[in-house]
Amino acid sequence: MIRFARALVALLFAAPAVRAQDPALSSKLDKPTLLAVSAIIDSARAAKLPTKPLNDKALEGAATGADGPKIVAAVRQLSIRMGSARRSLNSNATPDEIKAAVDALQAGVSTRDLALVQSASGKRPVTMPLAVLTDLIGRQVPIPTATSLVLQLERAGVKDSELSLFQRNVRADIERGADPIAAATTRAKGLVQRGAPGTNKPAQ
Amino acid sequence: MPDNDDLKIKNIANELRRPVRVSAALDANIMRAIRELPRHARASLWSRLTTPRRVTIMPLSWGVLAASLAVFAILGAAHAYQDVHRAAAPIAKALFPKSNKPQAAQRVQFVLVAPDAKKVAVVGDFNGWDASHADFQATHNGGVWSVTAKVPVGHHRYSFLVDDSLWVADPSAPRAADNDFGVPNSAIVVQSQE
C-alpha cells in the first residue's frame, strides 16, 4: 500500500510536466532532438520564461536543415539569454520585449545598457527601441554610440512609429554611402529636437 | 513433608540430567521423512494474480488514496481549462473585438527585389518557419516579389527563402542579431493600429 501511495504521489507531481508537444515540433524534429528541446522548453516554462521563442528557434533550425545537436545548442543558448534579458528588464517584461532584448544582447549590448534603455523608456515597451538599437549596431554604428542615441530618443519620448522611421532613414542614408555614425547621429538629433523640446540634451 | 518433597525433586532432577541415548539414524530418518513430503509448486504469475487473497488495508489509506485522486483530478482539470482558455482567447477576441484593445494581427507587406528568382517565400516566427505556408508565398512583378499577409502583433524574426535554397534577409527591415544557423534574419515589430 505504501509503495502504491508513493507511485501515486510520484505520478501526481509528474503530471504537470506531461504536456502535449507542439505538433509542428513533433513532425519536424527527430526524437532525440525533440526530447532535448522539450526538456529545455519545460525548464523555461518552470522558470516562467516565454516558451514560444524557443519553439520558434527549434522550428527555424529544422527549416534551415540544421542537425539535431545544433538545434538543441541554439535553443539552450536562447533560453539562457532570455533569462539574462529578463533579469535586465523589469519583471513585467513581455515576451516580445524579452525577444528584442535577447537580440540586443547578442549584438553586444550589455545587460547594464539594457536596464538603462528600460529605465529611459519608463512604462513604454522597449521592443521597438531595442530592435532599432540592434539594427544600428548591425549597420556598423558602434555599440556605445548606438546605445547613447537610443537612450536620447527614449528620454525625449520619441514614439515607436518615429523610431521605426528613424531606422529606415538611417538605413537609407547608409545605403546611399553615408558614414553610419554620422547618419545615425544626425537623424537622432533631428528627431530629438523636433520631438520633445527641452529634452534634447545629449545623453552621457 | 518438606524433606519428602525435596527428595522427590532431587530424584526428578537426577532423572532429567541423565543422558538419553539417541539412535544414530535419527537425523537421517527425519531428513528422509522431510524429503518425502510433497514439494510446494512455485506459484505462477497468473495464479498469483487470480488466486483470491485477503488484503488488509488501514482505513486511513483509503483517505490518502481518495485525497490523491482528488488532487490529481483537480490538476488535470486546471490544465485542461488553461488549454481551452488559451485556445479560445483568439476566438473570443475575434468575436468580441474591443476598439481600445490592440488588434491581434496587422497586414504587412514584404518586398524583395530578386529578378532571377523563380520562387520566393517569407518564412519566420509568424508562420512556424514553414516555407510552404500558403499565405506567405510571394508573387512577382518585373522581378519585384511581394506578399501581404497578416502578422500577429509583436516582435518576429524572419527571412526570405528564394528558390527553396537561398536565405535572404529583408533589406528594408531591421537586422536580427542572431545567426545561429548561418541564415541571415530580419526583425519586425508589428504594432497594433493606434
Coordinates of N, CA and C in Angstrom, one line a residue, chain A residues 88-89 104-105 108-120 130 133 137 143-148 150-151 204:
Chain A
S88 N 17.5 41.7 -16.7 CA 17.9 43.1 -17.0 C 16.7 44.0 -17.2
L89 N 15.6 43.5 -17.7 CA 14.4 44.3 -17.8 C 13.6 44.1 -16.5
A104 N 19.4 42.2 -28.8 CA 20.3 43.2 -28.4 C 21.5 42.7 -27.7
L105 N 21.3 41.8 -26.7 CA 22.4 41.1 -26.0 C 23.3 40.5 -27.0
G108 N 25.7 42.6 -28.7 CA 26.8 43.1 -27.9 C 26.4 44.1 -26.9
V109 N 25.1 44.4 -26.8 CA 24.7 45.4 -25.8 C 24.8 44.7 -24.4
S110 N 25.3 45.5 -23.4 CA 25.5 44.9 -22.1 C 24.1 44.9 -21.4
T111 N 24.1 44.0 -20.3 CA 22.8 43.9 -19.5 C 22.6 45.3 -18.8
R112 N 23.7 46.0 -18.5 CA 23.5 47.3 -17.8 C 22.9 48.3 -18.8
D113 N 23.3 48.3 -20.0 CA 22.7 49.2 -21.0 C 21.2 48.8 -21.3
L114 N 20.9 47.5 -21.3 CA 19.5 47.1 -21.4 C 18.7 47.7 -20.3
A115 N 19.2 47.6 -19.1 CA 18.5 48.2 -18.0 C 18.3 49.7 -18.1
L116 N 19.3 50.4 -18.7 CA 19.2 51.8 -18.9 C 18.1 52.1 -19.9
V117 N 18.1 51.4 -21.0 CA 17.1 51.6 -22.0 C 15.7 51.4 -21.4
Q118 N 15.6 50.3 -20.6 CA 14.3 50.1 -19.9 C 13.9 51.2 -19.0
S119 N 14.9 51.7 -18.3 CA 14.6 52.8 -17.4 C 14.2 54.1 -18.2
A120 N 14.9 54.4 -19.3 CA 14.6 55.6 -20.0 C 13.3 55.5 -20.7
L130 N 14.7 48.6 -28.7 CA 15.8 47.5 -28.7 C 16.0 47.0 -30.1
L133 N 18.0 49.6 -31.8 CA 19.4 49.6 -31.3 C 20.2 48.4 -31.9
I137 N 23.5 48.7 -34.5 CA 24.8 48.0 -34.3 C 25.1 47.1 -35.5
I143 N 28.7 50.3 -30.6 CA 27.7 50.0 -29.6 C 27.5 51.2 -28.6
P144 N 28.5 51.8 -28.1 CA 28.3 52.9 -27.2 C 27.5 54.1 -27.9
T145 N 27.8 54.3 -29.2 CA 27.1 55.4 -29.9 C 25.7 55.0 -30.1
A146 N 25.5 53.8 -30.6 CA 24.1 53.4 -30.8 C 23.3 53.4 -29.5
T147 N 23.8 52.9 -28.4 CA 23.1 52.9 -27.2 C 22.8 54.3 -26.7
S148 N 23.8 55.2 -26.8 CA 23.6 56.6 -26.4 C 22.5 57.2 -27.2
V150 N 19.9 55.8 -28.8 CA 18.6 55.2 -28.5 C 18.2 55.8 -27.1
L151 N 19.1 55.9 -26.2 CA 18.7 56.4 -24.9 C 18.2 57.9 -25.0
Q204 N 24.7 61.2 -21.5 CA 26.1 61.0 -21.0 C 26.4 59.5 -21.1

